Coordinates of C-alpha atoms and ligand atoms in Angstrom, one line a residue:
M26 CA 0.1 0.0 0.0
D27 CA 1.3 3.5 -0.9
I28 CA 1.5 6.1 1.9
P29 CA -0.9 8.8 1.2
E30 CA 1.0 11.9 0.0
P31 CA 0.7 14.2 3.1
E32 CA 2.2 11.5 5.4
R33 CA 5.0 10.6 3.0
I34 CA 6.0 14.2 2.8
C35 CA 6.7 14.1 6.5
L36 CA 9.4 11.5 6.2
D37 CA 13.0 12.4 5.7
L38 CA 15.3 9.8 4.2
R39 CA 18.7 9.8 5.8
T40 CA 21.9 7.8 5.5
E41 CA 25.5 8.0 6.8
Y42 CA 24.4 10.1 9.7
W43 CA 26.5 8.6 12.5
D44 CA 28.3 11.9 13.1
D45 CA 24.9 13.5 14.0
A46 CA 24.7 12.7 17.7
R47 CA 20.9 13.3 17.7
A48 CA 20.2 11.1 14.8
R49 CA 22.5 8.4 16.1
A50 CA 20.7 8.5 19.5
A51 CA 17.3 8.3 17.7
F52 CA 18.6 5.1 15.8
K53 CA 19.7 3.6 19.1
T54 CA 16.2 4.3 20.6
F55 CA 14.7 2.7 17.5
I56 CA 16.8 -0.4 17.8
S57 CA 16.1 -0.7 21.4
N58 CA 12.3 -0.4 20.8
I59 CA 12.2 -2.9 17.8
H60 CA 14.8 -5.4 18.9
G61 CA 15.1 -4.9 22.6
L62 CA 18.9 -4.3 22.0
D63 CA 20.8 -1.5 23.6
F64 CA 23.9 -0.6 21.5
S65 CA 25.2 1.7 24.2
A66 CA 28.1 -0.6 25.4
W67 CA 29.2 -1.0 21.7
D68 CA 29.1 2.7 21.2
E69 CA 30.6 3.9 24.4
G70 CA 33.4 1.2 24.0
G71 CA 34.4 3.3 20.8
F72 CA 33.5 0.2 18.5
W73 CA 30.7 1.8 16.6
D74 CA 31.4 1.0 12.9
P75 CA 31.2 3.3 10.0
A76 CA 31.0 0.2 7.8
Y77 CA 27.6 -0.3 9.3
T78 CA 25.6 2.1 7.2
P79 CA 22.0 3.1 8.1
F80 CA 19.2 4.0 5.6
S81 CA 16.4 5.4 7.7
F82 CA 13.1 7.2 7.3
F83 CA 12.9 9.9 10.0
R84 CA 9.8 11.7 11.2
G85 CA 11.0 14.7 13.0
D86 CA 13.6 13.2 15.6
T87 CA 12.1 9.7 15.4
V88 CA 13.4 6.8 13.3
V89 CA 10.1 5.1 11.8
S90 CA 11.9 2.6 9.6
S91 CA 15.4 1.6 9.1
V92 CA 17.8 -0.9 7.4
C93 CA 21.5 -1.1 7.8
I94 CA 24.0 -2.5 5.3
Y95 CA 27.1 -3.8 7.0
L96 CA 30.1 -4.1 4.6
L97 CA 32.3 -6.9 6.0
D98 CA 35.8 -7.6 5.1
V99 CA 36.0 -11.4 4.7
V100 CA 38.2 -14.1 3.4
I101 CA 36.5 -16.6 1.0
N102 CA 38.5 -19.5 -0.4
G103 CA 41.8 -17.7 0.5
E104 CA 40.9 -14.3 -1.2
K105 CA 40.1 -11.2 0.7
T106 CA 36.8 -9.7 -0.5
C107 CA 33.6 -8.1 0.8
L108 CA 30.1 -9.3 1.7
A109 CA 27.1 -7.1 2.5
Q110 CA 25.0 -8.1 5.5
I111 CA 21.6 -6.7 6.0
S112 CA 20.9 -5.9 9.6
G113 CA 19.1 -3.6 12.2
V114 CA 15.9 -3.9 10.0
G115 CA 12.5 -2.7 11.3
T116 CA 9.6 -0.4 10.9
L117 CA 7.5 1.0 13.8
P118 CA 4.2 -0.8 14.1
G119 CA 2.1 2.1 13.0
W120 CA 4.1 2.4 9.7
R121 CA 4.3 -1.3 8.6
R122 CA 3.0 -2.8 5.3
R123 CA 3.5 0.5 3.5
G124 CA 6.7 -0.5 1.6
L125 CA 9.1 1.4 3.7
S126 CA 11.4 -1.3 4.7
R127 CA 11.6 -2.8 1.2
E128 CA 12.3 0.9 -0.3
L129 CA 15.2 1.3 2.3
T130 CA 16.6 -2.2 1.5
E131 CA 16.5 -1.5 -2.3
L132 CA 18.1 1.8 -1.8
G133 CA 20.9 0.5 0.5
L134 CA 21.6 -2.4 -1.8
A135 CA 21.7 -0.2 -4.8
R136 CA 24.2 2.2 -3.0
A137 CA 26.3 -0.8 -2.0
R138 CA 26.4 -2.3 -5.5
N139 CA 29.9 -3.2 -6.8
K140 CA 31.3 -3.0 -3.2
H141 CA 30.6 -6.6 -2.4
N142 CA 30.6 -10.1 -3.6
G143 CA 27.3 -11.3 -2.1
I144 CA 24.4 -10.4 0.2
F145 CA 23.2 -12.2 3.3
L146 CA 21.2 -11.8 6.5
F147 CA 19.9 -13.7 9.6
A148 CA 16.2 -13.3 9.9
D149 CA 14.0 -13.5 12.9
A150 CA 11.5 -16.4 12.3
D151 CA 8.7 -14.0 12.1
A152 CA 10.4 -12.0 9.5
V153 CA 11.1 -14.8 7.0
P154 CA 8.1 -14.3 5.0
Y155 CA 8.7 -10.5 4.7
Y156 CA 12.3 -11.3 3.4
G157 CA 10.7 -13.8 1.0
R158 CA 8.6 -10.9 -0.4
C159 CA 11.7 -8.9 -0.9
G160 CA 13.6 -11.5 -3.0
F161 CA 15.6 -13.3 -0.4
S162 CA 15.8 -17.1 -0.2
P163 CA 16.9 -19.3 2.8
I164 CA 20.2 -21.0 2.6
D165 CA 21.3 -24.0 4.6
E166 CA 23.9 -23.3 7.4
F167 CA 26.4 -25.8 9.0
I168 CA 28.7 -26.2 11.8
E169 CA 31.7 -28.6 11.9
T170 CA 32.3 -31.3 14.7
T171 CA 34.9 -33.6 15.8
Q172 CA 35.0 -36.4 18.3
V173 CA 37.7 -36.0 21.1
T174 CA 39.4 -38.4 23.5
P175 CA 40.0 -36.4 26.7
V176 CA 43.5 -35.4 27.4
P177 CA 44.8 -33.9 30.6
N178 CA 44.3 -30.1 30.9
C179 CA 47.6 -28.5 30.6
G180 CA 46.6 -25.1 32.3
G181 CA 47.5 -21.7 31.0
L182 CA 44.1 -20.4 30.0
I183 CA 43.2 -17.0 31.4
K184 CA 39.6 -15.8 31.5
L185 CA 39.3 -12.2 30.4
D186 CA 36.5 -9.8 31.5
P187 CA 35.3 -7.2 28.9
G188 CA 34.1 -5.1 31.8
L189 CA 37.6 -4.4 32.7
P190 CA 39.3 -1.6 30.5
Q191 CA 42.6 -3.3 30.3
D192 CA 41.1 -6.6 29.3
L193 CA 38.8 -4.9 26.7
E194 CA 41.8 -3.2 25.2
M195 CA 43.8 -6.3 25.0
I196 CA 41.0 -8.1 23.3
H197 CA 40.6 -5.2 20.9
E198 CA 44.3 -5.5 20.0
Y199 CA 43.9 -9.1 19.2
A200 CA 40.8 -8.3 17.1
K201 CA 42.8 -5.7 15.1
R202 CA 45.8 -8.1 14.3
R203 CA 43.8 -11.2 13.9
T204 CA 44.0 -13.2 10.6
S205 CA 40.9 -15.0 9.2
V206 CA 39.8 -17.9 11.5
S207 CA 39.5 -19.9 8.1
D208 CA 40.6 -19.7 4.6
R209 CA 37.4 -21.0 3.4
F210 CA 35.2 -18.4 5.1
G211 CA 36.2 -15.9 7.8
V212 CA 35.2 -12.3 8.8
L213 CA 37.8 -9.8 9.8
N214 CA 35.9 -6.8 10.9
D215 CA 37.3 -6.0 14.5
K216 CA 34.5 -3.8 15.5
L217 CA 31.9 -6.4 14.8
L218 CA 33.9 -8.9 16.9
M219 CA 33.9 -6.3 19.7
F220 CA 30.2 -6.4 19.6
H221 CA 30.0 -10.0 20.3
V222 CA 32.6 -9.6 22.9
L223 CA 30.5 -7.1 24.7
Y224 CA 27.2 -9.0 24.3
R225 CA 26.9 -12.6 23.3
L226 CA 30.4 -13.8 24.1
R227 CA 31.0 -11.5 27.1
D228 CA 31.5 -14.4 29.6
R229 CA 33.3 -16.7 27.3
I230 CA 36.5 -15.0 26.3
Y231 CA 39.8 -16.7 27.2
R232 CA 43.4 -15.8 26.4
I233 CA 46.1 -18.5 25.9
P234 CA 49.5 -16.6 26.2
D235 CA 51.4 -19.7 25.2
L236 CA 49.6 -19.7 21.8
D237 CA 49.2 -15.9 21.5
C238 CA 45.6 -16.3 20.9
L239 CA 42.0 -15.7 22.3
V240 CA 39.5 -18.4 22.3
S241 CA 35.7 -18.2 22.8
Y242 CA 34.0 -21.4 24.0
A243 CA 31.3 -22.8 26.2
R244 CA 30.7 -26.5 27.5
T245 CA 27.4 -28.3 27.9
G246 CA 27.7 -31.8 29.2
D247 CA 30.1 -33.7 27.0
K248 CA 29.9 -31.0 24.2
L249 CA 32.4 -28.2 23.8
S250 CA 31.4 -25.4 21.5
V251 CA 34.0 -23.2 20.1
F252 CA 32.8 -19.9 18.8
D253 CA 35.9 -18.2 17.6
I254 CA 39.6 -18.2 17.8
V255 CA 41.4 -14.9 17.5
A256 CA 45.0 -15.1 16.5
E257 CA 47.5 -13.9 14.0
N258 CA 48.7 -17.5 13.6
M259 CA 46.0 -20.0 14.2
P260 CA 47.1 -22.9 16.3
R261 CA 46.4 -26.4 15.1
F262 CA 43.6 -28.0 17.2
E263 CA 46.0 -30.6 18.6
K264 CA 48.0 -27.8 20.1
L265 CA 44.9 -25.9 21.3
Y266 CA 42.8 -28.6 22.8
P267 CA 44.9 -29.5 26.0
Y268 CA 44.2 -25.8 27.1
L269 CA 40.5 -26.3 27.0
A270 CA 40.3 -30.1 27.8
S271 CA 37.9 -31.5 30.3
A272 CA 37.5 -35.2 31.3
D273 CA 33.9 -35.3 30.2
D274 CA 34.5 -34.1 26.6
R275 CA 33.4 -36.3 23.8
I276 CA 32.5 -34.0 21.0
V277 CA 33.7 -30.5 19.9
E278 CA 31.6 -28.3 17.7
F279 CA 33.0 -25.4 15.8
H280 CA 31.0 -22.3 14.6
F281 CA 33.5 -21.6 11.9
S282 CA 35.2 -23.6 9.2
T283 CA 38.0 -25.7 10.6
D284 CA 40.5 -25.8 7.8
K285 CA 43.2 -24.0 9.7
L286 CA 42.9 -26.3 12.7
E287 CA 44.1 -29.3 10.7
L288 CA 41.5 -31.7 12.2
L289 CA 41.8 -35.3 11.0
K290 CA 38.2 -35.9 9.9
P291 CA 35.8 -33.0 10.7
Q292 CA 32.1 -33.7 10.2
R293 CA 29.5 -31.3 9.0
K294 CA 26.1 -30.8 10.7
P295 CA 23.3 -28.6 9.7
L296 CA 22.6 -25.8 12.2
T297 CA 19.1 -24.6 12.4
G298 CA 17.5 -21.5 14.1
N299 CA 19.5 -18.6 12.7
N300 CA 17.5 -18.5 9.5
P301 CA 20.3 -17.3 7.1
M302 CA 18.9 -15.9 3.8
I303 CA 20.7 -14.7 0.7
R304 CA 19.8 -12.8 -2.5
G305 CA 21.4 -13.7 -5.7
V306 CA 24.6 -15.7 -5.9
F307 CA 26.4 -16.4 -2.6
P308 CA 30.1 -17.1 -2.9
V309 CA 30.3 -19.8 -0.2
E310 CA 28.6 -23.1 -0.9
A311 CA 27.1 -24.9 2.2
P312 CA 28.5 -22.2 4.5
V313 CA 29.7 -22.4 8.0
F314 CA 28.9 -18.8 9.0
P315 CA 31.5 -17.7 11.4
Y316 CA 29.8 -17.1 14.7
S317 CA 31.2 -13.6 14.9
S318 CA 29.8 -12.7 11.4
R319 CA 26.4 -12.1 12.8
A320 CA 25.4 -8.4 12.9
Ligands
COA413 C1 9.5 -7.1 9.1 C2 9.3 -5.6 9.0 C3 10.7 -5.0 9.0 C4 8.6 -5.3 7.7 O1 8.7 -3.9 7.4 P1 7.5 -3.2 6.6 O2 8.0 -1.7 6.4 O3 6.2 -3.3 7.1 O4 7.8 -4.0 5.3 P2 7.3 -3.6 3.7 O5 6.0 -2.8 3.9 O6 8.4 -2.9 3.0 O7 6.9 -4.9 3.1 C5 7.4 -5.5 1.9 C6 6.5 -6.7 1.6 O8 6.6 -7.6 2.5 C7 5.3 -7.9 3.0 N1 5.4 -8.1 4.5 C8 5.8 -7.1 5.4 N2 5.7 -7.8 6.7 C9 5.3 -9.0 6.4 C10 5.1 -10.2 7.4 N3 5.3 -9.9 8.7 N4 4.8 -11.3 6.8 C11 4.6 -11.4 5.5 N5 4.8 -10.4 4.6 C12 5.2 -9.2 5.0 C13 4.5 -6.7 2.7 O9 3.2 -7.0 2.5 C14 5.2 -6.4 1.3 O10 4.6 -7.3 0.4 P3 4.3 -7.0 -1.2 O11 5.3 -7.7 -1.9 O12 3.0 -7.7 -1.4 O13 4.2 -5.5 -1.3 C15 8.4 -5.0 10.1 O14 7.3 -5.9 10.2 C16 9.2 -5.2 11.5 O15 9.8 -4.2 11.9 N6 9.0 -6.2 12.3 C17 9.6 -6.4 13.5 C18 11.1 -6.5 13.5 C19 11.7 -7.5 12.5 O16 11.1 -8.6 12.4 N7 12.7 -7.1 11.9 C20 13.5 -7.9 11.1 C21 14.5 -8.8 12.0 S1 15.5 -9.8 11.0

């Protein structure tokens, strides 16, 4: 449905407004209202990323609809390239079903054309039909797993606390000089990694000085889930595992492709629940989306 002209005239289309403190605050309020996510920790930590570009309709000082295009520096099959992730999508309830979100998506993607090699997003379950109407299709996502025979833990793992300025700074230093977690598919944006460090991975960041790396993992029963390894020189799994080992471990799952870990026979397993979707050709077949690629 088209918006009647007088209402439409009230909407200002804005992009690249992060330097405007009022507009940025309005965006943060919008995201908090739509997604229940408070970006303040990311912002105040100094990790707000200009590569995360908003396309928003404002009514006065209020964002009524918005879409962000996040240009990610990635490594795919050994080559550095770029992907566009669509994120921060929403329209205020009173403004829905008027074509605003689609218009912003098309505009953002048109601006980003020629700057990337593929488009993807992770949809909330309720938003999958909407993205379908906008030309996106689901893509299967995988994780990798391996069986382990427990080995004695060798010690030497230090838990970091992103709430402490010195730990946060150290994590960011690692993030800036990291190489890709995988040659097959890895993401390099340090500021996006810092988002995960401050939110989803906050209690799961460890440093292994012997291997000069950070590792993020969690354990449930006999399963060890490894979310990311942040290093200039990725250790082989055989070297890494003694630092993480527990007597109960039977299986390790990896939320990234394990080519650099030199596992003997990694298995692939479908991962459900994140609803990844793509538009057009995506350059990675049967992708293991790196955990820290999600914006
Ligand atoms: C999903 C959302 C962004 C859609 O915004 P919107 O401005 O209403 O979308 P549009 O009007 O541009 O819709 C484009 C098309 O999708 C359809 N559509 C919109 N919402 C839909 C829904 N929930 N289910 C099915 N189709 C939907 C529209 O009817 C339109 O279809 P058309 O091809 O017949 O014209 C909005 O409902 C929202 O903010 N939801 C809550 C937050 C959310 O889910 N964000 C995405 C998280 S990944």
